[in-house]
């Protein structure tokens, strides 16, 4: 493949797409849809068994990780800024689903969810995205599913000791620069990859021309990863990933970020052999520390200046392996453990007075240990059964007397909270023929209330304008979920259709407490997290890929979501019907791509959450890709215009009624050596 | 401990730690963790007793917890049995008046201290405060008085206020703050003391009122949840809970009622920490 890359990159792209399009044989890959980004170092492309369609959307070398994630049908992005969009699975909240980086738990240090862990992964260090939905608790007790962003690894390359790439680009809407560099060393037993990327964006121009203030940001992401072959079977891997962000504006929130930093380190050992009873055994130890400093010093007309620092520290580890019981039966087991410390505070300043100090996350620690297993049995050549089970023990505690004293004003217990969470799922797949494959999953799962839901202290939510307080009496949510998927291919067509329905009992939601006085100046009131009897979440995702020949692709995805509470009222943050189409035509060493994004209006909104309605929109993008060579090495040029007709629009999950970027012309050069 | 003013006190405090567990639970006992300041000292005439007056802070307008330490003038040993009577008096040249006070409840000292209190109702800038301490030394049988001049400072914000009852427009009450003396972010014990002005010299404790307390942060316009209104316990002391959700400047708004009649709703006590 390497030779193909070096000679004719676009041909390679096609070959690769074909390779990816073949249904994979592995049982595990069957149960975990995986969006491959294996060739990121060349194209920034994503592929997938049932979603190779992503390939198109992310062909853009200038894309951010968020741009890539936003194209995955199972993911929605909550947008508070052009930076730090929060990926959620379907319409499950971030507390209901898991977001892991290379299997590691990373808890944001921001009480306002400005820093989902996905911001620490740049496209060039992202290898693939694994999304588990139906039985999505293999890496944690979650009811919505788990997204695991696998980090790119150093590659062993016998032909070259040193290789790398540099890339530089500009985007007009935000006057943004995006520069990256990557260097790979490949020795006999040791391979090392180091990369750096820098982004700097100004305030962006929204559709129609209005500049959105406080939408700027600057960030540096850098890391090093090394693989060392211990012997024939065992490899050890070390990762160090660092991320620094400065002056990050959040136009939909009352505060910005002065500085945010992440330090992520991991050490793992893995058995690559596919022989013997125990296969693909992996042990991993990791630690991460996140620091976050919110800042309002650039804002005008604020009633009171305040500082809001937060920190998060996690230590964890896991061991996983596959036990091959016989040719048709296997058991995947994973034991994991993590300890997370969180603390956040707020200091308010008023001239001539002592500072006002409070803990917004009273110092708290979460200790989680879990054990999960998937039993897979191939019954015959057409049918496969998977049974997954997982149990977690959670211990959550307030770690300082000050934190306990402060939280006790809410009149709820401040003692340790210990819960045992149980999950089970049964999945059955049946392959009728090449045209039709059916997969059904029925699952029961539980999830622990988050630290904000338990301990949050007057956390202002800019979405509905309420202060939120925690509730240490919350019970874990539990959910029954049914999911069915049919997929297949016929001639030039390839399709997939998924439907899901879940009933979440003890549904955790903030409910207005009229008797309580707000803390934030101008807030609408105080809401406390409580367990509601239940809520229903349902939806469907469809994809169609048409590939008449190797130079023409058409892709179409549609998704629909529905949510209601026990009073049959709409849940907030439910996106409307959304459809994305893309057509790519290749001519010689050029590719042209036209995209159309459509969304219906969302008028079914939650009045309790003060949610605003969102209008329908249609936006179009045009992209061009060219691959040439310079001094014998490939040079790639990506250019295009996003939001071609400069539509003024916003998506339903965008906070604050803030419009998205208008017409954006971009150009990115990537040179490989 | 190094902040202790003088060595005898150090010993007293040390002993109080040693005997802490043997102390009677209902007595107001000096807190060994506090630093005591000597406000005044002198001999009570004709008693062979040296009188020392301590507090945890210099005297201020408001409810002052005081500790009287008696020592035999010959041996220097503490006198633990005595009747101690306080007589605070303010001389304002044209007139003079007393102040609300609480004599020690027992004739036996607690860790050698006789806990008591005076609620100074004005600062010394308005006149001259004298605190007469009358001693009846039960160990040597002698009685006498010592007079201390006390410099009463006005705190940054009032810890005591007076009001004329709205129901009769004549009765004057004094409301003083006892607790929280060391406020924290969290649940704090709230203790108020209420005295009725019977004459310029008589300020008996009053148990007839009910109190509604609403804390707020005037700068931010918010309150706090789950406060408990103070209710009368004993000797004009009203106890409840006040919750602070952050540090800074808090105002305890007080509404006082006699039965269902509001007798005052215009006063507050500020606490900044
Ligand atoms: Cu933040
Ligand atoms: Cu405040």
mmCIF file with all atom_site columns, N, CA and C in Angstrom, chain A residues 304 348 350 353-358 405-406 408-411 457-458 516-519 521, chain B residues 184-187 217 219-226 243-249 272-273:
data_model
loop_
_atom_site.group_PDB
_atom_site.id
_atom_site.type_symbol
_atom_site.label_atom_id
_atom_site.label_alt_id
_atom_site.label_comp_id
_atom_site.label_asym_id
_atom_site.label_entity_id
_atom_site.label_seq_id
_atom_site.pdbx_PDB_ins_code
_atom_site.Cartn_x
_atom_site.Cartn_y
_atom_site.Cartn_z
_atom_site.occupancy
_atom_site.B_iso_or_equiv
_atom_site.pdbx_formal_charge
_atom_site.auth_seq_id
_atom_site.auth_comp_id
_atom_site.auth_asym_id
_atom_site.auth_atom_id
_atom_site.pdbx_PDB_model_num
ATOM 1   N N  . UNK A 1 304 ? -20.412 41.286 37.484 1.00 0.00 ? 304 UNK A N  1
ATOM 2   C CA . UNK A 1 304 ? -19.389 41.015 38.491 1.00 0.00 ? 304 UNK A CA 1
ATOM 3   C C  . UNK A 1 304 ? -18.306 40.157 37.857 1.00 0.00 ? 304 UNK A C  1
ATOM 4   N N  . UNK A 1 348 ? -15.696 35.452 43.252 1.00 0.00 ? 348 UNK A N  1
ATOM 5   C CA . UNK A 1 348 ? -16.313 36.637 42.670 1.00 0.00 ? 348 UNK A CA 1
ATOM 6   C C  . UNK A 1 348 ? -15.741 37.872 43.346 1.00 0.00 ? 348 UNK A C  1
ATOM 7   N N  . UNK A 1 350 ? -15.912 42.004 44.071 1.00 0.00 ? 350 UNK A N  1
ATOM 8   C CA . UNK A 1 350 ? -16.667 43.250 44.074 1.00 0.00 ? 350 UNK A CA 1
ATOM 9   C C  . UNK A 1 350 ? -15.779 44.278 44.758 1.00 0.00 ? 350 UNK A C  1
ATOM 10  N N  . UNK A 1 353 ? -14.874 44.939 48.691 1.00 0.00 ? 353 UNK A N  1
ATOM 11  C CA . UNK A 1 353 ? -15.365 43.842 49.525 1.00 0.00 ? 353 UNK A CA 1
ATOM 12  C C  . UNK A 1 353 ? -14.395 42.685 49.494 1.00 0.00 ? 353 UNK A C  1
ATOM 13  N N  . UNK A 1 354 ? -14.550 41.818 50.494 1.00 0.00 ? 354 UNK A N  1
ATOM 14  C CA . UNK A 1 354 ? -13.756 40.602 50.466 1.00 0.00 ? 354 UNK A CA 1
ATOM 15  C C  . UNK A 1 354 ? -14.222 39.741 49.288 1.00 0.00 ? 354 UNK A C  1
ATOM 16  N N  . UNK A 1 355 ? -13.301 38.968 48.690 1.00 0.00 ? 355 UNK A N  1
ATOM 17  C CA . UNK A 1 355 ? -13.740 38.105 47.590 1.00 0.00 ? 355 UNK A CA 1
ATOM 18  C C  . UNK A 1 355 ? -14.755 37.077 48.071 1.00 0.00 ? 355 UNK A C  1
ATOM 19  N N  . UNK A 1 356 ? -15.637 36.710 47.183 1.00 0.00 ? 356 UNK A N  1
ATOM 20  C CA . UNK A 1 356 ? -16.647 35.705 47.503 1.00 0.00 ? 356 UNK A CA 1
ATOM 21  C C  . UNK A 1 356 ? -16.192 34.393 46.883 1.00 0.00 ? 356 UNK A C  1
ATOM 22  N N  . UNK A 1 357 ? -15.982 33.405 47.725 1.00 0.00 ? 357 UNK A N  1
ATOM 23  C CA . UNK A 1 357 ? -15.388 32.156 47.271 1.00 0.00 ? 357 UNK A CA 1
ATOM 24  C C  . UNK A 1 357 ? -16.329 31.001 47.571 1.00 0.00 ? 357 UNK A C  1
ATOM 25  N N  . UNK A 1 358 ? -16.538 30.156 46.611 1.00 0.00 ? 358 UNK A N  1
ATOM 26  C CA . UNK A 1 358 ? -17.295 28.934 46.867 1.00 0.00 ? 358 UNK A CA 1
ATOM 27  C C  . UNK A 1 358 ? -16.800 27.822 45.962 1.00 0.00 ? 358 UNK A C  1
ATOM 28  N N  . UNK A 1 405 ? -18.987 20.595 54.395 1.00 0.00 ? 405 UNK A N  1
ATOM 29  C CA . UNK A 1 405 ? -19.692 21.687 55.081 1.00 0.00 ? 405 UNK A CA 1
ATOM 30  C C  . UNK A 1 405 ? -20.545 22.458 54.094 1.00 0.00 ? 405 UNK A C  1
ATOM 31  N N  . UNK A 1 406 ? -19.930 22.756 52.954 1.00 0.00 ? 406 UNK A N  1
ATOM 32  C CA . UNK A 1 406 ? -20.625 23.596 51.990 1.00 0.00 ? 406 UNK A CA 1
ATOM 33  C C  . UNK A 1 406 ? -21.847 22.877 51.423 1.00 0.00 ? 406 UNK A C  1
ATOM 34  N N  . UNK A 1 408 ? -23.536 20.579 52.710 1.00 0.00 ? 408 UNK A N  1
ATOM 35  C CA . UNK A 1 408 ? -24.560 20.233 53.690 1.00 0.00 ? 408 UNK A CA 1
ATOM 36  C C  . UNK A 1 408 ? -25.668 21.285 53.759 1.00 0.00 ? 408 UNK A C  1
ATOM 37  N N  . UNK A 1 409 ? -25.437 22.491 53.229 1.00 0.00 ? 409 UNK A N  1
ATOM 38  C CA . UNK A 1 409 ? -26.518 23.488 53.261 1.00 0.00 ? 409 UNK A CA 1
ATOM 39  C C  . UNK A 1 409 ? -27.707 23.043 52.402 1.00 0.00 ? 409 UNK A C  1
ATOM 40  N N  . UNK A 1 410 ? -27.476 22.073 51.520 1.00 0.00 ? 410 UNK A N  1
ATOM 41  C CA . UNK A 1 410 ? -28.588 21.582 50.703 1.00 0.00 ? 410 UNK A CA 1
ATOM 42  C C  . UNK A 1 410 ? -29.414 20.535 51.446 1.00 0.00 ? 410 UNK A C  1
ATOM 43  N N  . UNK A 1 411 ? -29.001 20.251 52.700 1.00 0.00 ? 411 UNK A N  1
ATOM 44  C CA . UNK A 1 411 ? -29.750 19.328 53.565 1.00 0.00 ? 411 UNK A CA 1
ATOM 45  C C  . UNK A 1 411 ? -29.806 17.898 53.053 1.00 0.00 ? 411 UNK A C  1
ATOM 46  N N  . UNK A 1 457 ? -22.796 22.663 42.648 1.00 0.00 ? 457 UNK A N  1
ATOM 47  C CA . UNK A 1 457 ? -23.244 23.681 43.583 1.00 0.00 ? 457 UNK A CA 1
ATOM 48  C C  . UNK A 1 457 ? -23.494 24.970 42.819 1.00 0.00 ? 457 UNK A C  1
ATOM 49  N N  . UNK A 1 458 ? -24.747 25.224 42.543 1.00 0.00 ? 458 UNK A N  1
ATOM 50  C CA . UNK A 1 458 ? -25.154 26.427 41.809 1.00 0.00 ? 458 UNK A CA 1
ATOM 51  C C  . UNK A 1 458 ? -24.375 26.574 40.492 1.00 0.00 ? 458 UNK A C  1
ATOM 52  N N  . UNK A 1 516 ? -35.979 28.159 46.199 1.00 0.00 ? 516 UNK A N  1
ATOM 53  C CA . UNK A 1 516 ? -34.550 28.431 46.348 1.00 0.00 ? 516 UNK A CA 1
ATOM 54  C C  . UNK A 1 516 ? -34.145 29.704 45.609 1.00 0.00 ? 516 UNK A C  1
ATOM 55  N N  . UNK A 1 517 ? -33.210 30.404 46.203 1.00 0.00 ? 517 UNK A N  1
ATOM 56  C CA . UNK A 1 517 ? -32.773 31.663 45.604 1.00 0.00 ? 517 UNK A CA 1
ATOM 57  C C  . UNK A 1 517 ? -31.572 31.402 44.704 1.00 0.00 ? 517 UNK A C  1
ATOM 58  N N  . UNK A 1 518 ? -31.553 32.071 43.560 1.00 0.00 ? 518 UNK A N  1
ATOM 59  C CA . UNK A 1 518 ? -30.483 31.852 42.590 1.00 0.00 ? 518 UNK A CA 1
ATOM 60  C C  . UNK A 1 518 ? -29.177 32.409 43.126 1.00 0.00 ? 518 UNK A C  1
ATOM 61  N N  . UNK A 1 519 ? -28.099 31.872 42.642 1.00 0.00 ? 519 UNK A N  1
ATOM 62  C CA . UNK A 1 519 ? -26.793 32.415 43.003 1.00 0.00 ? 519 UNK A CA 1
ATOM 63  C C  . UNK A 1 519 ? -26.307 33.331 41.900 1.00 0.00 ? 519 UNK A C  1
ATOM 64  N N  . UNK A 1 521 ? -26.259 36.036 39.190 1.00 0.00 ? 521 UNK A N  1
ATOM 65  C CA . UNK A 1 521 ? -27.032 37.258 38.957 1.00 0.00 ? 521 UNK A CA 1
ATOM 66  C C  . UNK A 1 521 ? -27.757 37.131 37.625 1.00 0.00 ? 521 UNK A C  1
ATOM 67  N N  . UNK B 2 184 ? -18.449 29.828 58.629 1.00 0.00 ? 184 UNK B N  1
ATOM 68  C CA . UNK B 2 184 ? -17.885 28.986 57.564 1.00 0.00 ? 184 UNK B CA 1
ATOM 69  C C  . UNK B 2 184 ? -18.879 28.950 56.399 1.00 0.00 ? 184 UNK B C  1
ATOM 70  N N  . UNK B 2 185 ? -18.371 28.542 55.234 1.00 0.00 ? 185 UNK B N  1
ATOM 71  C CA . UNK B 2 185 ? -19.276 28.229 54.130 1.00 0.00 ? 185 UNK B CA 1
ATOM 72  C C  . UNK B 2 185 ? -19.882 26.883 54.485 1.00 0.00 ? 185 UNK B C  1
ATOM 73  N N  . UNK B 2 186 ? -21.182 26.889 54.738 1.00 0.00 ? 186 UNK B N  1
ATOM 74  C CA . UNK B 2 186 ? -21.834 25.673 55.210 1.00 0.00 ? 186 UNK B CA 1
ATOM 75  C C  . UNK B 2 186 ? -22.925 26.054 56.194 1.00 0.00 ? 186 UNK B C  1
ATOM 76  N N  . UNK B 2 187 ? -23.268 25.085 57.048 1.00 0.00 ? 187 UNK B N  1
ATOM 77  C CA . UNK B 2 187 ? -24.313 25.328 58.045 1.00 0.00 ? 187 UNK B CA 1
ATOM 78  C C  . UNK B 2 187 ? -23.659 25.935 59.288 1.00 0.00 ? 187 UNK B C  1
ATOM 79  N N  . UNK B 2 217 ? -27.001 37.983 50.241 1.00 0.00 ? 217 UNK B N  1
ATOM 80  C CA . UNK B 2 217 ? -25.760 38.636 49.838 1.00 0.00 ? 217 UNK B CA 1
ATOM 81  C C  . UNK B 2 217 ? -26.187 39.866 49.064 1.00 0.00 ? 217 UNK B C  1
ATOM 82  N N  . UNK B 2 219 ? -24.662 42.164 47.609 1.00 0.00 ? 219 UNK B N  1
ATOM 83  C CA . UNK B 2 219 ? -23.917 42.434 46.379 1.00 0.00 ? 219 UNK B CA 1
ATOM 84  C C  . UNK B 2 219 ? -24.448 41.614 45.212 1.00 0.00 ? 219 UNK B C  1
ATOM 85  N N  . UNK B 2 220 ? -24.930 40.403 45.516 1.00 0.00 ? 220 UNK B N  1
ATOM 86  C CA . UNK B 2 220 ? -25.347 39.505 44.449 1.00 0.00 ? 220 UNK B CA 1
ATOM 87  C C  . UNK B 2 220 ? -26.843 39.266 44.443 1.00 0.00 ? 220 UNK B C  1
ATOM 88  N N  . UNK B 2 221 ? -27.508 39.763 45.495 1.00 0.00 ? 221 UNK B N  1
ATOM 89  C CA . UNK B 2 221 ? -28.951 39.626 45.538 1.00 0.00 ? 221 UNK B CA 1
ATOM 90  C C  . UNK B 2 221 ? -29.437 38.196 45.649 1.00 0.00 ? 221 UNK B C  1
ATOM 91  N N  . UNK B 2 222 ? -28.697 37.399 46.388 1.00 0.00 ? 222 UNK B N  1
ATOM 92  C CA . UNK B 2 222 ? -29.202 36.043 46.580 1.00 0.00 ? 222 UNK B CA 1
ATOM 93  C C  . UNK B 2 222 ? -29.206 35.680 48.044 1.00 0.00 ? 222 UNK B C  1
ATOM 94  N N  . UNK B 2 223 ? -29.918 34.636 48.361 1.00 0.00 ? 223 UNK B N  1
ATOM 95  C CA . UNK B 2 223 ? -29.977 34.150 49.731 1.00 0.00 ? 223 UNK B CA 1
ATOM 96  C C  . UNK B 2 223 ? -29.296 32.811 49.826 1.00 0.00 ? 223 UNK B C  1
ATOM 97  N N  . UNK B 2 224 ? -29.792 31.978 50.739 1.00 0.00 ? 224 UNK B N  1
ATOM 98  C CA . UNK B 2 224 ? -29.242 30.631 50.873 1.00 0.00 ? 224 UNK B CA 1
ATOM 99  C C  . UNK B 2 224 ? -30.374 29.716 51.303 1.00 0.00 ? 224 UNK B C  1
ATOM 100 N N  . UNK B 2 225 ? -30.241 28.432 51.031 1.00 0.00 ? 225 UNK B N  1
ATOM 101 C CA . UNK B 2 225 ? -31.346 27.515 51.333 1.00 0.00 ? 225 UNK B CA 1
ATOM 102 C C  . UNK B 2 225 ? -31.299 26.957 52.754 1.00 0.00 ? 225 UNK B C  1
ATOM 103 N N  . UNK B 2 226 ? -32.446 26.476 53.192 1.00 0.00 ? 226 UNK B N  1
ATOM 104 C CA . UNK B 2 226 ? -32.575 25.640 54.396 1.00 0.00 ? 226 UNK B CA 1
ATOM 105 C C  . UNK B 2 226 ? -32.091 26.286 55.690 1.00 0.00 ? 226 UNK B C  1
ATOM 106 N N  . UNK B 2 243 ? -27.168 29.423 56.885 1.00 0.00 ? 243 UNK B N  1
ATOM 107 C CA . UNK B 2 243 ? -26.346 28.744 55.889 1.00 0.00 ? 243 UNK B CA 1
ATOM 108 C C  . UNK B 2 243 ? -25.709 29.761 54.958 1.00 0.00 ? 243 UNK B C  1
ATOM 109 N N  . UNK B 2 244 ? -24.404 29.642 54.805 1.00 0.00 ? 244 UNK B N  1
ATOM 110 C CA . UNK B 2 244 ? -23.693 30.497 53.859 1.00 0.00 ? 244 UNK B CA 1
ATOM 111 C C  . UNK B 2 244 ? -23.217 29.642 52.700 1.00 0.00 ? 244 UNK B C  1
ATOM 112 N N  . UNK B 2 245 ? -23.495 30.084 51.485 1.00 0.00 ? 245 UNK B N  1
ATOM 113 C CA . UNK B 2 245 ? -23.105 29.299 50.310 1.00 0.00 ? 245 UNK B CA 1
ATOM 114 C C  . UNK B 2 245 ? -21.764 29.740 49.750 1.00 0.00 ? 245 UNK B C  1
ATOM 115 N N  . UNK B 2 246 ? -21.213 30.833 50.265 1.00 0.00 ? 246 UNK B N  1
ATOM 116 C CA . UNK B 2 246 ? -19.898 31.290 49.813 1.00 0.00 ? 246 UNK B CA 1
ATOM 117 C C  . UNK B 2 246 ? -19.348 32.246 50.869 1.00 0.00 ? 246 UNK B C  1
ATOM 118 N N  . UNK B 2 247 ? -18.077 32.559 50.747 1.00 0.00 ? 247 UNK B N  1
ATOM 119 C CA . UNK B 2 247 ? -17.528 33.567 51.641 1.00 0.00 ? 247 UNK B CA 1
ATOM 120 C C  . UNK B 2 247 ? -17.954 34.939 51.137 1.00 0.00 ? 247 UNK B C  1
ATOM 121 N N  . UNK B 2 248 ? -17.671 35.975 51.943 1.00 0.00 ? 248 UNK B N  1
ATOM 122 C CA . UNK B 2 248 ? -17.981 37.329 51.503 1.00 0.00 ? 248 UNK B CA 1
ATOM 123 C C  . UNK B 2 248 ? -18.924 38.027 52.466 1.00 0.00 ? 248 UNK B C  1
ATOM 124 N N  . UNK B 2 249 ? -19.605 38.978 51.943 1.00 0.00 ? 249 UNK B N  1
ATOM 125 C CA . UNK B 2 249 ? -20.441 39.876 52.738 1.00 0.00 ? 249 UNK B CA 1
ATOM 126 C C  . UNK B 2 249 ? -21.888 39.377 52.754 1.00 0.00 ? 249 UNK B C  1
ATOM 127 N N  . UNK B 2 272 ? -19.260 39.440 57.531 1.00 0.00 ? 272 UNK B N  1
ATOM 128 C CA . UNK B 2 272 ? -18.337 39.340 56.397 1.00 0.00 ? 272 UNK B CA 1
ATOM 129 C C  . UNK B 2 272 ? -17.202 38.411 56.792 1.00 0.00 ? 272 UNK B C  1
ATOM 130 N N  . UNK B 2 273 ? -16.923 37.452 55.936 1.00 0.00 ? 273 UNK B N  1
ATOM 131 C CA . UNK B 2 273 ? -15.803 36.536 56.217 1.00 0.00 ? 273 UNK B CA 1
ATOM 132 C C  . UNK B 2 273 ? -15.181 36.050 54.923 1.00 0.00 ? 273 UNK B C  1
#
